[in-house]
Amino acid sequence: MFSYEVVKVCKQSGARIGRFTTPHGVIETPVFMPVGTMATVKSLSPEEVSEAGSSIILSNTYHLYLRPGHETVRKAGGLHKFMNWSKPILTDSGGFQVFSLSTLRKITEEGCEFNSFIDGSKHFISPEKSIEIQRALGSDIMMAFDECTAANTSYEKSALAMERTLRWLERSAKAAEGAENQILFPIIQGNMYKDLRIESAKRTAPFAKCGIAIGGLSVGEPKDVMYDMLENLRPYYPSDMPRYLMGVGSADCIVEGVARGIDMFDCVLPTRIARNGTAMTMHGDLTIRNAAYKEDFAPIEEDCDCYLCRNYSRAYVRHLINCDEIFGGRLLSIHNIRFLHRLVAKIKQAIWEDRLLDFRDEFIAAYRVK
Amino acid sequence: MFSYEVVKVCKQSGARIGRFTTPHGVIETPVFMPVGTMATVKSLSPEEVSEAGSSIILSNTYHLYLRPGHETVRKAGGLHKFMNWSKPILTDSGGFQVFSLSTLRKITEEGCEFNSFIDGSKHFISPEKSIEIQRALGSDIMMAFDECTAANTSYEKSALAMERTLRWLERSAKAAEGAENQILFPIIQGNMYKDLRIESAKRTAPFAKCGIAIGGLSVGEPKDVMYDMLENLRPYYPSDMPRYLMGVGSADCIVEGVARGIDMFDCVLPTRIARNGTAMTMHGDLTIRNAAYKEDFAPIEEDCDCYLCRNYSRAYVRHLINCDEIFGGRLLSIHNIRFLHRLVAKIKQAIWEDRLLDFRDEFIAAYRVK
């Protein structure tokens, strides 16, 4: 049901192109996954997400558990049917959201007690509960329930969280047994401590059947620290399955991540900044509210093939964003998602040509100009 | 360039089916026009508006004058190109908005001084200015600049406003001379006074080349008063051109209006209530937030062919609206616009069958059940 085939390794960087087969279709890696937190990629239709080039989306277990409730989604026939998305879906475990969004959380060996960010009601999620929810949602890829620590956490606390994550992984794996058409990705933790990360990678790998994730990065540390950690971890991933760097999706981090052996990325960034009026381009971000674009009737990016760039001008998008018109954020969301897929296409091309490190240097130089 | 042909008159009601030819295409009447105030039908793409069945949209002169400015739209190549809508556009005169949205307005014979609702800046719109703006926008149908009075205005003040509207009409018509591919609709005023309305209709008709409008109704008066006024006005319209009842677009008012000889309607209602979670159906409005729909996996309306009803359940739309997800309002906007076009199609069918009054009675009885 799930398989992964490496079809090309870049001789310059070791980066891979792969084909990841899932019950809802084949995903070419490297891949960027847009985020549909509430069973919708904010403001977009599934058709638009698909037309922008997306082959898989991420949705959030924590949010769907609270609203509309996983049992409702189960009764609807699963998340794919509920939200009218027929391609693969990855659901996170809810762990990160419990730690970052909830108040009055209480972590015990059993799991995590928290108050809903919506109405303050009390809830409890354990590894078993997280997998139960994800099974009800029917995502193709489930994530193990982990304890994610902030960037400034001490060595001792990070070690304890890593150990607990490994114990929770055993329980997650047990709870996932027998799930049809669903696979579990285990998550490497260990904060910013290289030895903890390596320890975690070694002990996590045996649980990885067709995919492994790196969690707890991009949580406040400088980017160089993250890149360094990816280099450090690189020898310890299983080679025959995709590696997913959780919550990372800026253009530079994707390029740098692929160059360090990463295959899968997700981030709310492209759609979040879109709604604030920021367009991503190969030369850096463009703040469409700027007066410079008032009578600029060129497309956002000349060689972009997205729905926005084919049909509308910078001046029109600026007008919509300035008037708080929903269609403006929607157009920029399409553009930004398409931008990341176009970037990944360029990355793939560079991998085919065994020159990803050269491409990385060229891209970063051009991207930071603005 | 503009022509109107009546193709069928209902023997029971006198209601008409017509073909209104404009530079951007033929509009079949009766017709409902969705409103794209800011050069966007809120949350929707032009393709979605078109696919929902719309053959013409309305846009607002007052808003586009303030943002992005009519000169910007002119430089963009006109409103059609700016917003990527290739079918006909009707622009209002800005008069109604000056009176309803602005503060510190000062009306003189010359025109109207007002403060922008955005930043308080001072502006002045006269009949000449209104037409200048509408010519820059390049709408197919321009509206004359009129003085619209509230429902409770005295006879004397209403008479003065009606007279001023007629003087402003002369100036609007003069300003519109030589406009290519654009036509001017004059507007009948006179508040709720039958003799003023008839007087206005008689003196307005000579300015009507291929269309006449009824303004200043649905401004707070009971619906029966409006229907009565439409009956009163009916003998005085030119017969060989469309009659446009401004700002009216609830389902019952459309049915009652067509039965009284009206051909064109516009209203923000269907899209505004959509964003608040109200779905229009042939049996009345449906408040999708209601708990009853939590696990209701049926479409909003069984026999509706809109994008929402073909692909999503009430439960999904309820979830989106409850989570303030933009896609929820977008889906309901598509449905509600499609609903009004489906209603108009039913009205046309009844006209073809010479039974519009029967249809009206059946529809109103069913529509008010809920």
XYZ file of C-alpha atoms in Angstrom:
740
model
C 0.000 0.000 0.000
C 2.886 2.352 0.852
C 6.235 2.266 -0.890
C 9.087 4.615 -1.627
C 11.451 4.469 -4.540
C 14.463 6.710 -4.972
C 14.701 7.526 -8.675
C 17.669 9.881 -8.629
C 20.391 10.947 -6.216
C 22.180 14.232 -6.894
C 25.899 13.499 -7.214
C 26.790 16.927 -5.912
C 24.539 17.043 -2.841
C 23.202 13.556 -2.179
C 19.664 15.009 -2.373
C 17.057 12.620 -3.745
C 14.113 12.535 -6.086
C 11.641 9.859 -5.066
C 8.237 8.389 -5.703
C 6.191 7.863 -2.570
C 3.180 5.655 -3.255
C 0.174 5.990 -0.935
C -3.444 4.769 -1.058
C -4.570 8.131 -2.451
C -1.884 8.534 -5.074
C 1.791 8.910 -5.779
C 3.707 11.827 -4.275
C 6.873 12.907 -6.005
C 9.497 14.023 -3.524
C 10.859 16.511 -2.635
C 7.379 17.815 -1.845
C 5.848 20.816 -0.145
C 2.552 20.156 1.652
C 0.140 23.082 2.133
C -1.642 23.121 5.481
C -5.409 22.722 5.755
C -5.730 23.103 9.508
C -9.523 23.074 9.737
C -10.096 20.661 6.822
C -9.643 23.569 4.399
C -6.524 25.226 3.045
C -7.633 28.665 4.147
C -9.745 30.444 1.498
C -9.010 27.879 -1.242
C -11.030 25.134 -2.878
C -9.473 21.664 -3.151
C -9.442 22.147 -6.921
C -7.358 25.307 -6.555
C -4.900 23.590 -4.218
C -4.593 20.730 -6.675
C -4.243 23.016 -9.708
C -1.508 24.940 -7.906
C 0.435 21.691 -8.021
C -0.169 20.168 -4.581
C -0.098 16.374 -4.365
C -0.639 16.071 -0.598
C -1.923 18.342 2.155
C -1.536 18.371 5.912
C -4.417 18.715 8.314
C -4.381 19.189 12.073
C -5.576 16.520 14.457
C -5.854 18.880 17.435
C -8.133 21.318 15.577
C -10.331 18.661 13.985
C -10.664 16.854 17.313
C -12.080 20.060 18.833
C -14.133 21.076 15.769
C -16.086 19.412 14.239
C -14.913 16.383 16.266
C -13.278 13.290 14.804
C -16.421 11.202 15.202
C -18.278 13.629 12.955
C -15.535 13.318 10.345
C -15.641 9.532 10.681
C -19.404 9.559 10.082
C -18.871 11.803 7.052
C -16.794 9.012 5.558
C -13.398 10.366 6.600
C -11.516 13.554 6.015
C -11.002 13.046 2.282
C -14.727 12.849 1.664
C -15.648 15.476 4.258
C -13.454 18.122 2.632
C -13.646 16.834 -0.964
C -9.895 16.181 -1.333
C -9.049 12.943 -3.113
C -5.253 13.061 -2.908
C -3.138 12.006 0.110
C -3.520 13.678 3.516
C -1.016 13.749 6.362
C -2.314 14.489 9.850
C -0.082 15.639 12.649
C -0.469 14.097 16.100
C -1.834 17.116 17.912
C 1.188 17.105 20.201
C 2.690 20.321 18.925
C -0.641 22.177 19.159
C -1.320 20.911 22.662
C 2.026 22.402 23.696
C 1.811 25.624 21.709
C -1.892 26.587 21.662
C -3.432 25.298 24.853
C -3.518 26.752 28.324
C -3.320 24.895 31.623
C -1.787 21.855 30.037
C -0.541 19.127 32.334
C 1.841 16.571 30.923
C 2.077 13.174 32.553
C 3.425 9.869 31.396
C -0.092 8.946 30.374
C -0.557 11.927 28.065
C -1.484 15.560 28.113
C -4.384 17.355 29.744
C -5.250 20.727 28.248
C -7.951 23.329 27.979
C -9.507 24.005 24.603
C -8.407 27.298 23.065
C -11.984 27.767 21.909
C -14.078 27.457 25.059
C -11.681 26.444 27.835
C -13.213 22.966 28.117
C -10.888 20.264 29.510
C -9.484 17.563 27.243
C -6.942 14.757 27.401
C -4.846 13.423 24.554
C -2.601 10.398 24.909
C -0.677 8.550 22.204
C -3.606 6.122 21.972
C -6.120 8.967 21.726
C -4.109 10.773 19.052
C -3.981 7.638 16.914
C -7.674 6.950 17.552
C -8.475 10.446 16.243
C -6.185 10.065 13.235
C -7.722 6.693 12.410
C -11.161 8.285 12.524
C -9.956 11.056 10.212
C -8.587 8.438 7.819
C -5.429 10.299 6.825
C -2.924 8.411 4.702
C -0.034 9.374 6.954
C -0.474 9.527 10.730
C 2.131 11.077 12.990
C 3.246 9.607 16.304
C 2.292 11.577 19.433
C 5.449 13.291 20.672
C 6.605 15.772 23.273
C 7.949 18.818 21.500
C 10.268 21.147 23.457
C 10.992 24.843 22.868
C 14.337 26.018 21.490
C 15.690 27.139 24.868
C 14.967 23.945 26.799
C 17.749 22.551 29.000
C 19.673 19.402 28.127
C 18.124 17.491 31.002
C 14.548 18.412 30.118
C 15.204 17.768 26.445
C 16.564 14.329 27.260
C 13.510 13.511 29.355
C 11.175 14.694 26.587
C 13.100 12.636 24.042
C 12.827 9.531 26.196
C 9.144 10.108 26.752
C 8.652 10.632 23.011
C 10.240 7.210 22.445
C 7.950 5.572 25.005
C 4.964 7.348 23.465
C 6.142 6.172 20.056
C 5.872 2.556 21.181
C 2.326 3.229 22.330
C 1.477 5.141 19.118
C 2.790 2.252 17.026
C 0.739 -0.240 19.009
C -2.393 1.894 18.614
C -1.778 2.154 14.877
C -1.630 -1.608 14.390
C -4.251 -2.875 11.996
C -5.057 0.555 10.587
C -6.019 0.021 6.983
C -4.570 2.296 4.328
C -2.780 4.358 6.964
C 0.879 4.486 7.912
C 2.580 5.928 10.985
C 5.588 8.258 10.762
C 7.713 8.287 13.944
C 9.327 11.578 14.973
C 12.936 12.274 15.931
C 13.251 14.737 18.837
C 16.171 15.842 21.043
C 15.995 19.629 20.850
C 19.238 21.346 19.776
C 21.525 18.735 21.332
C 23.380 16.721 18.728
C 23.923 13.625 20.839
C 20.269 13.533 21.902
C 19.177 13.903 18.278
C 21.452 11.035 17.148
C 20.284 8.880 20.024
C 16.691 9.676 19.112
C 17.259 8.967 15.409
C 18.844 5.584 16.123
C 16.078 4.463 18.448
C 13.302 5.939 16.299
C 14.398 4.367 13.005
C 13.196 0.828 13.894
C 9.634 2.192 14.130
C 9.778 3.781 10.666
C 8.031 1.638 8.073
C 7.891 4.013 5.128
C 8.764 7.448 6.428
C 10.437 9.224 9.327
C 10.014 12.787 10.617
C 12.212 15.369 12.277
C 10.199 17.373 14.801
C 11.079 20.181 17.146
C 13.153 22.205 14.712
C 12.243 25.679 13.481
C 10.911 26.376 16.973
C 12.795 29.597 17.565
C 16.427 28.650 16.975
C 18.535 30.438 14.295
C 18.320 28.816 10.869
C 22.013 27.912 10.915
C 21.432 25.871 14.038
C 18.696 23.973 12.243
C 20.848 23.388 9.155
C 23.693 22.199 11.369
C 21.352 19.773 13.116
C 20.163 18.397 9.777
C 23.789 17.772 8.742
C 24.354 16.088 12.079
C 21.309 13.839 11.660
C 21.862 12.992 8.019
C 23.885 9.767 8.466
C 21.218 8.305 10.749
C 18.054 8.361 8.605
C 16.902 5.136 6.986
C 17.770 5.601 3.296
C 14.808 3.795 1.791
C 12.000 6.049 2.935
C 11.041 9.741 2.857
C 12.280 12.137 5.542
C 9.850 14.808 6.646
C 11.021 18.043 8.272
C 7.971 19.175 10.217
C 6.649 22.732 10.118
C 9.292 24.078 7.749
C 8.317 25.720 4.495
C 10.092 28.985 3.773
C 11.767 29.018 0.375
C 15.324 29.147 1.712
C 14.704 26.420 4.289
C 13.255 24.121 1.621
C 16.299 24.547 -0.617
C 18.694 24.122 2.307
C 16.689 21.205 3.668
C 16.631 19.236 0.414
C 20.373 19.801 0.068
C 20.664 18.068 3.471
C 18.597 15.027 2.520
C 15.051 16.136 3.419
C 12.151 15.008 1.191
C 8.963 16.449 2.723
C 8.017 19.875 4.081
C 4.903 21.612 5.395
C 4.198 25.103 6.608
C 1.336 27.564 7.049
C 3.686 30.357 6.001
C 2.791 30.724 2.290
C -0.943 31.000 2.961
C -0.609 33.027 6.163
C 1.596 35.712 4.628
C -0.616 35.675 1.529
C -3.579 36.813 3.578
C -1.439 39.655 4.902
C -0.546 40.743 1.383
C 2.875 39.179 0.872
C 3.688 37.531 -2.450
C 6.580 35.068 -2.599
C 8.829 35.361 -5.642
C 12.126 33.879 -6.788
C 13.722 37.176 -5.814
C 12.247 37.399 -2.355
C 8.977 38.532 -0.826
C 6.961 41.352 -2.331
C 4.766 43.499 -0.055
C 1.844 44.205 -2.320
C 0.462 47.031 -0.154
C 3.396 49.223 -1.144
C 2.430 52.365 -3.039
C 4.892 51.366 -5.770
C 2.369 48.804 -7.010
C -0.641 51.150 -7.201
C -0.452 51.408 -10.968
C 1.777 48.420 -11.668
C -0.220 46.376 -14.153
C 2.372 43.621 -14.502
C 1.709 40.200 -12.952
C 3.243 39.398 -9.559
C 5.959 37.347 -11.247
C 6.499 37.423 -15.003
C 7.211 33.743 -15.579
C 4.709 32.384 -13.051
C 1.932 30.212 -14.469
C -0.482 30.473 -11.526
C -4.090 31.605 -11.794
C -3.241 35.000 -10.288
C -0.310 35.734 -12.581
C -2.213 34.582 -15.665
C -5.208 36.840 -15.018
C -4.548 39.732 -12.653
C -2.150 42.605 -12.106
C -0.184 43.668 -9.057
C -2.376 46.790 -8.989
C -5.550 44.710 -8.738
C -4.186 42.490 -5.961
C -2.939 45.557 -4.096
C -6.409 47.093 -4.385
C -8.042 43.936 -2.999
C -5.602 43.603 -0.093
C -5.920 47.305 0.738
C -9.703 46.929 0.834
C -9.504 43.762 2.982
C -11.191 41.878 0.168
C -11.061 38.117 0.711
C -10.302 37.476 -2.943
C -6.919 39.198 -2.529
C -5.680 36.759 0.098
C -7.129 33.930 -1.923
C -5.236 34.964 -5.069
C -1.974 35.378 -3.161
C -2.486 32.018 -1.419
C -2.733 30.361 -4.825
C 0.351 32.210 -6.002
C 2.443 31.413 -2.919
C 1.578 27.713 -2.946
C 2.307 27.595 -6.663
C 5.564 29.446 -5.979
C 6.777 26.748 -3.580
C 5.827 24.008 -6.044
C 7.666 25.878 -8.807
C 10.657 26.178 -6.495
C 10.544 22.438 -5.788
C 10.401 21.809 -9.552
C 13.574 23.868 -9.952
C 15.177 21.907 -7.111
C 14.287 18.639 -8.848
C 15.734 19.886 -12.096
C 18.972 20.725 -10.288
C 19.020 17.257 -8.697
C 18.602 15.654 -12.137
C 21.517 17.762 -13.310
C 23.681 16.872 -10.261
C 24.052 20.550 -9.372
C 21.807 21.188 -6.399
C 24.519 22.913 -4.342
C 25.170 25.320 -7.210
C 21.447 25.944 -7.540
C 21.173 26.481 -3.797
C 23.918 29.118 -3.856
C 22.409 30.882 -6.895
C 18.919 30.818 -5.431
C 19.935 32.071 -1.989
C 21.995 34.883 -3.534
C 19.095 36.045 -5.701
C 16.464 35.446 -3.045
C 18.128 37.620 -0.452
C 18.689 40.575 -2.732
C 15.403 42.133 -1.643
C -24.806 48.621 -29.601
C -27.654 48.350 -27.064
C -31.013 46.831 -27.869
C -33.854 45.155 -26.068
C -36.257 42.630 -27.453
C -39.269 41.271 -25.599
C -39.558 37.607 -26.540
C -42.483 36.591 -24.378
C -45.168 38.278 -22.298
C -46.949 36.211 -19.658
C -50.685 36.309 -20.401
C -51.518 35.919 -16.738
C -49.222 38.595 -15.292
C -47.887 40.737 -18.125
C -44.341 39.875 -16.973
C -41.794 39.712 -19.764
C -38.881 37.643 -20.938
C -36.433 39.736 -22.907
C -33.040 39.782 -24.548
C -30.948 42.791 -23.625
C -27.969 43.168 -25.964
C -24.914 45.064 -24.667
C -21.320 45.478 -25.876
C -20.168 42.700 -23.539
C -22.900 40.218 -24.303
C -26.582 39.433 -24.226
C -28.455 39.471 -20.919
C -31.626 37.459 -20.680
C -34.216 39.191 -18.526
C -35.529 38.871 -15.888
C -32.036 38.949 -14.428
C -30.432 39.092 -11.006
C -27.134 40.983 -10.835
C -24.669 40.061 -8.040
C -22.835 43.013 -6.524
C -19.068 43.402 -6.800
C -18.686 46.577 -4.781
C -14.880 46.764 -4.768
C -14.377 45.236 -8.236
C -14.846 41.786 -6.727
C -17.975 39.845 -5.821
C -16.808 39.262 -2.271
C -14.721 36.073 -1.907
C -15.521 34.797 -5.428
C -13.562 34.558 -8.646
C -15.150 35.882 -11.844
C -15.230 32.304 -13.112
C -17.272 31.224 -10.096
C -19.714 34.102 -10.533
C -20.092 33.205 -14.180
C -20.467 29.478 -13.523
C -23.162 30.244 -10.953
C -25.138 31.645 -13.873
C -24.497 35.378 -13.691
C -24.602 37.292 -16.968
C -23.985 40.775 -15.540
C -22.641 42.180 -12.284
C -22.988 45.542 -10.574
C -20.055 47.506 -9.219
C -20.017 50.643 -7.080
C -18.821 53.970 -8.406
C -18.465 55.543 -4.973
C -16.190 52.785 -3.671
C -14.051 52.532 -6.793
C -13.681 56.313 -6.908
C -12.221 56.207 -3.390
C -10.203 53.003 -3.882
C -8.295 52.381 -6.113
C -9.450 55.574 -7.870
C -11.142 55.670 -11.256
C -8.013 56.926 -12.997
C -6.162 53.814 -11.868
C -8.946 51.660 -13.285
C -8.867 53.675 -16.517
C -5.129 53.078 -16.810
C -5.685 49.373 -16.169
C -7.828 49.336 -19.317
C -11.182 49.669 -17.581
C -13.037 47.715 -14.957
C -13.618 44.630 -17.112
C -9.912 44.121 -17.616
C -8.928 45.237 -14.101
C -11.132 42.619 -12.457
C -10.994 39.981 -15.227
C -14.760 39.983 -15.913
C -15.662 39.874 -19.599
C -19.454 40.037 -19.336
C -21.524 43.226 -18.886
C -21.074 45.496 -15.874
C -23.533 48.029 -14.481
C -22.173 50.790 -12.255
C -24.351 52.787 -9.923
C -23.939 56.565 -9.762
C -22.506 56.806 -6.268
C -25.495 58.854 -5.195
C -26.989 56.292 -2.879
C -23.642 55.637 -1.161
C -22.923 59.334 -0.726
C -26.221 59.606 1.125
C -26.002 56.359 3.097
C -22.299 55.839 3.855
C -20.715 59.254 4.138
C -20.558 61.664 7.003
C -20.733 65.455 6.883
C -22.342 65.448 3.471
C -23.591 68.725 2.106
C -26.017 68.649 -0.775
C -26.258 71.644 -3.067
C -27.660 72.145 -6.522
C -24.153 71.616 -7.858
C -23.699 68.223 -6.270
C -22.748 66.593 -3.024
C -19.789 67.186 -0.740
C -18.911 64.328 1.558
C -16.190 62.892 3.727
C -14.677 59.564 2.769
C -15.795 56.724 5.022
C -12.206 55.460 4.864
C -10.073 58.380 5.999
C -12.434 61.332 6.381
C -10.929 63.143 3.392
C -13.255 65.627 1.661
C -14.719 64.852 -1.777
C -17.297 66.260 -4.146
C -19.453 64.353 -6.598
C -21.719 66.082 -9.110
C -23.681 64.531 -11.960
C -20.774 65.372 -14.249
C -18.238 63.854 -11.869
C -20.283 60.681 -11.435
C -20.457 60.177 -15.192
C -16.774 61.013 -15.578
C -15.963 58.270 -13.067
C -18.298 55.789 -14.726
C -16.807 56.573 -18.128
C -13.348 55.908 -16.713
C -14.565 52.617 -15.282
C -16.003 51.692 -18.668
C -19.145 49.973 -17.412
C -21.703 48.949 -20.020
C -24.547 50.547 -18.093
C -24.048 53.837 -16.258
C -26.597 55.183 -13.800
C -27.684 58.813 -13.590
C -26.669 60.698 -10.443
C -29.785 61.049 -8.307
C -30.889 62.261 -4.907
C -32.243 59.328 -2.974
C -34.496 60.032 0.026
C -35.192 57.840 3.054
C -38.568 56.131 3.521
C -39.857 58.636 6.075
C -39.139 61.804 4.090
C -41.909 64.404 3.877
C -43.868 65.096 0.696
C -42.272 68.512 0.274
C -38.715 67.261 0.657
C -39.423 64.278 -1.586
C -40.806 66.590 -4.263
C -37.727 68.803 -4.081
C -35.417 65.771 -4.299
C -37.399 64.454 -7.262
C -37.115 67.765 -9.066
C -33.410 67.948 -8.334
C -32.990 64.377 -9.573
C -34.609 65.455 -12.862
C -32.296 68.454 -13.188
C -29.314 66.236 -12.340
C -30.562 63.748 -14.939
C -30.315 66.388 -17.639
C -26.750 67.073 -16.582
C -25.925 63.334 -16.340
C -27.293 62.790 -19.848
C -25.253 65.673 -21.199
C -22.109 64.328 -19.517
C -22.768 60.877 -20.971
C -22.974 62.155 -24.535
C -20.417 60.552 -26.788
C -19.561 57.750 -24.385
C -18.658 54.762 -26.507
C -20.127 51.377 -25.660
C -21.858 52.789 -22.613
C -25.489 53.613 -22.004
C -27.136 55.714 -19.295
C -30.109 54.504 -17.276
C -32.188 57.337 -15.778
C -33.761 56.790 -12.350
C -37.349 57.356 -11.242
C -37.602 58.846 -7.736
C -40.483 60.342 -5.705
C -40.282 58.457 -2.440
C -43.533 56.748 -1.339
C -45.847 59.360 -2.936
C -47.752 57.968 -5.877
C -48.280 61.244 -7.672
C -44.614 62.205 -7.332
C -43.569 58.789 -8.648
C -45.871 59.092 -11.680
C -44.694 62.627 -12.330
C -41.096 61.419 -12.087
C -41.738 58.454 -14.375
C -43.346 60.643 -17.043
C -40.538 63.191 -17.039
C -37.764 60.551 -16.728
C -38.942 58.354 -19.599
C -37.742 60.721 -22.360
C -34.172 60.288 -21.101
C -34.363 56.499 -21.247
C -32.664 55.108 -24.344
C -32.550 51.418 -23.577
C -33.358 51.042 -19.912
C -34.982 52.818 -16.981
C -34.523 52.366 -13.242
C -36.665 52.710 -10.153
C -34.591 54.029 -7.268
C -35.411 54.863 -3.675
C -37.490 51.787 -2.945
C -36.588 49.109 -0.410
C -35.188 51.898 1.750
C -37.023 50.987 4.921
C -40.676 50.921 3.872
C -42.823 47.756 4.282
C -42.679 45.416 1.296
C -46.367 45.905 0.568
C -45.767 49.626 0.136
C -43.065 48.848 -2.415
C -45.269 46.375 -4.286
C -48.088 48.920 -4.310
C -45.745 51.565 -5.720
C -44.633 49.181 -8.466
C -48.274 48.589 -9.433
C -48.816 52.333 -9.430
C -45.783 52.921 -11.670
C -46.427 50.086 -14.066
C -48.436 51.956 -16.701
C -45.757 54.616 -17.031
C -42.643 52.650 -17.970
C -41.527 52.645 -21.592
C -42.445 49.159 -22.831
C -39.531 48.613 -25.177
C -36.682 48.584 -22.663
C -35.701 46.843 -19.427
C -36.851 48.166 -16.060
C -34.387 47.906 -13.221
C -35.504 47.911 -9.592
C -32.420 49.104 -7.747
C -31.058 47.384 -4.646
C -33.738 44.710 -4.470
C -32.782 41.038 -4.497
C -34.547 38.952 -1.879
C -36.273 35.922 -3.355
C -39.812 37.075 -2.586
C -39.172 40.602 -3.871
C -37.798 39.260 -7.141
C -40.869 37.105 -7.730
C -43.230 39.929 -6.758
C -41.232 42.436 -8.774
C -41.232 40.423 -11.998
C -44.972 39.907 -11.598
C -45.220 43.713 -11.596
C -43.199 44.232 -14.757
C -39.621 44.481 -13.424
C -36.787 42.983 -15.479
C -33.557 43.660 -13.548
C -32.538 43.310 -9.889
C -29.391 43.665 -7.809
C -28.635 43.166 -4.140
C -25.743 42.420 -1.787
C -28.100 40.257 0.264
C -27.250 36.781 -1.093
C -23.509 37.205 -0.611
C -23.765 39.144 2.642
C -25.959 36.583 4.390
C -23.801 33.823 2.911
C -20.799 35.108 4.810
C -22.898 35.030 7.985
C -23.826 31.411 7.378
C -27.270 31.682 5.796
C -28.150 29.480 2.843
C -31.066 30.477 0.621
C -33.355 27.658 -0.459
C -36.683 27.344 -2.245
C -38.246 26.749 1.163
C -36.696 29.723 2.897
C -33.392 30.517 4.553
C -31.390 27.888 6.359
C -29.128 28.927 9.268
C -26.236 26.556 8.825
C -24.792 27.194 12.314
C -27.718 25.352 13.865
C -26.753 22.232 15.799
C -29.263 20.281 13.708
C -26.790 20.312 10.818
C -23.760 19.058 12.776
C -24.000 15.582 11.313
C -26.265 16.320 8.374
C -24.331 15.009 5.403
C -26.957 15.975 2.820
C -26.308 18.882 0.452
C -27.792 22.285 1.296
C -30.561 21.742 -1.264
C -31.167 18.365 -2.873
C -31.927 19.524 -6.400
C -29.395 22.366 -6.532
C -26.648 22.039 -9.146
C -24.201 24.534 -7.618
C -20.578 23.738 -6.783
C -21.361 23.557 -3.068
C -24.328 21.217 -3.395
C -22.489 18.954 -5.832
C -19.460 18.497 -3.585
C -20.049 19.307 0.069
C -22.414 18.520 2.926
C -24.307 20.786 5.280
C -22.087 19.397 8.059
C -18.937 20.548 6.260
C -20.281 24.031 5.560
C -21.472 24.318 9.163
C -17.994 23.340 10.346
C -16.367 25.990 8.124
C -18.757 28.749 9.191
C -18.397 27.818 12.859
C -14.615 28.041 12.510
C -14.807 31.393 10.649
C -13.186 29.713 7.680
C -13.358 31.897 4.563
C -14.166 28.945 2.353
C -17.530 28.562 4.129
C -18.752 32.015 3.148
C -17.358 31.468 -0.314
C -19.277 28.219 -0.774
C -22.519 29.765 0.511
C -22.010 32.826 -1.719
C -21.829 30.543 -4.741
C -24.920 28.687 -3.574
C -26.970 31.812 -2.844
C -26.150 33.440 -6.175
C -26.932 30.190 -7.953
C -30.161 29.998 -5.942
C -31.357 33.366 -7.245
C -30.475 32.410 -10.815
C -32.328 29.109 -10.361
C -35.297 31.077 -9.013
C -35.208 33.381 -12.031
C -35.131 30.311 -14.287
C -38.284 29.053 -12.578
C -39.861 32.480 -13.019
C -39.037 32.404 -16.729
C -40.519 28.953 -17.073
C -43.745 30.227 -15.456
C -43.788 33.217 -17.835
C -43.431 30.878 -20.821
C -46.343 28.892 -19.417
C -48.458 32.034 -18.779
C -48.780 31.160 -15.107
C -46.494 33.514 -13.234
C -49.146 34.594 -10.741
C -49.832 30.964 -9.877
C -46.120 30.344 -9.530
C -45.796 33.433 -7.368
C -48.490 32.199 -4.999
C -47.014 28.718 -4.821
C -43.511 30.009 -4.269
C -44.449 32.513 -1.576
C -46.507 29.900 0.261
C -43.622 27.413 0.268
C -40.962 30.039 0.897
C -42.586 31.389 4.016
C -43.167 28.003 5.599
C -39.834 28.146 7.419
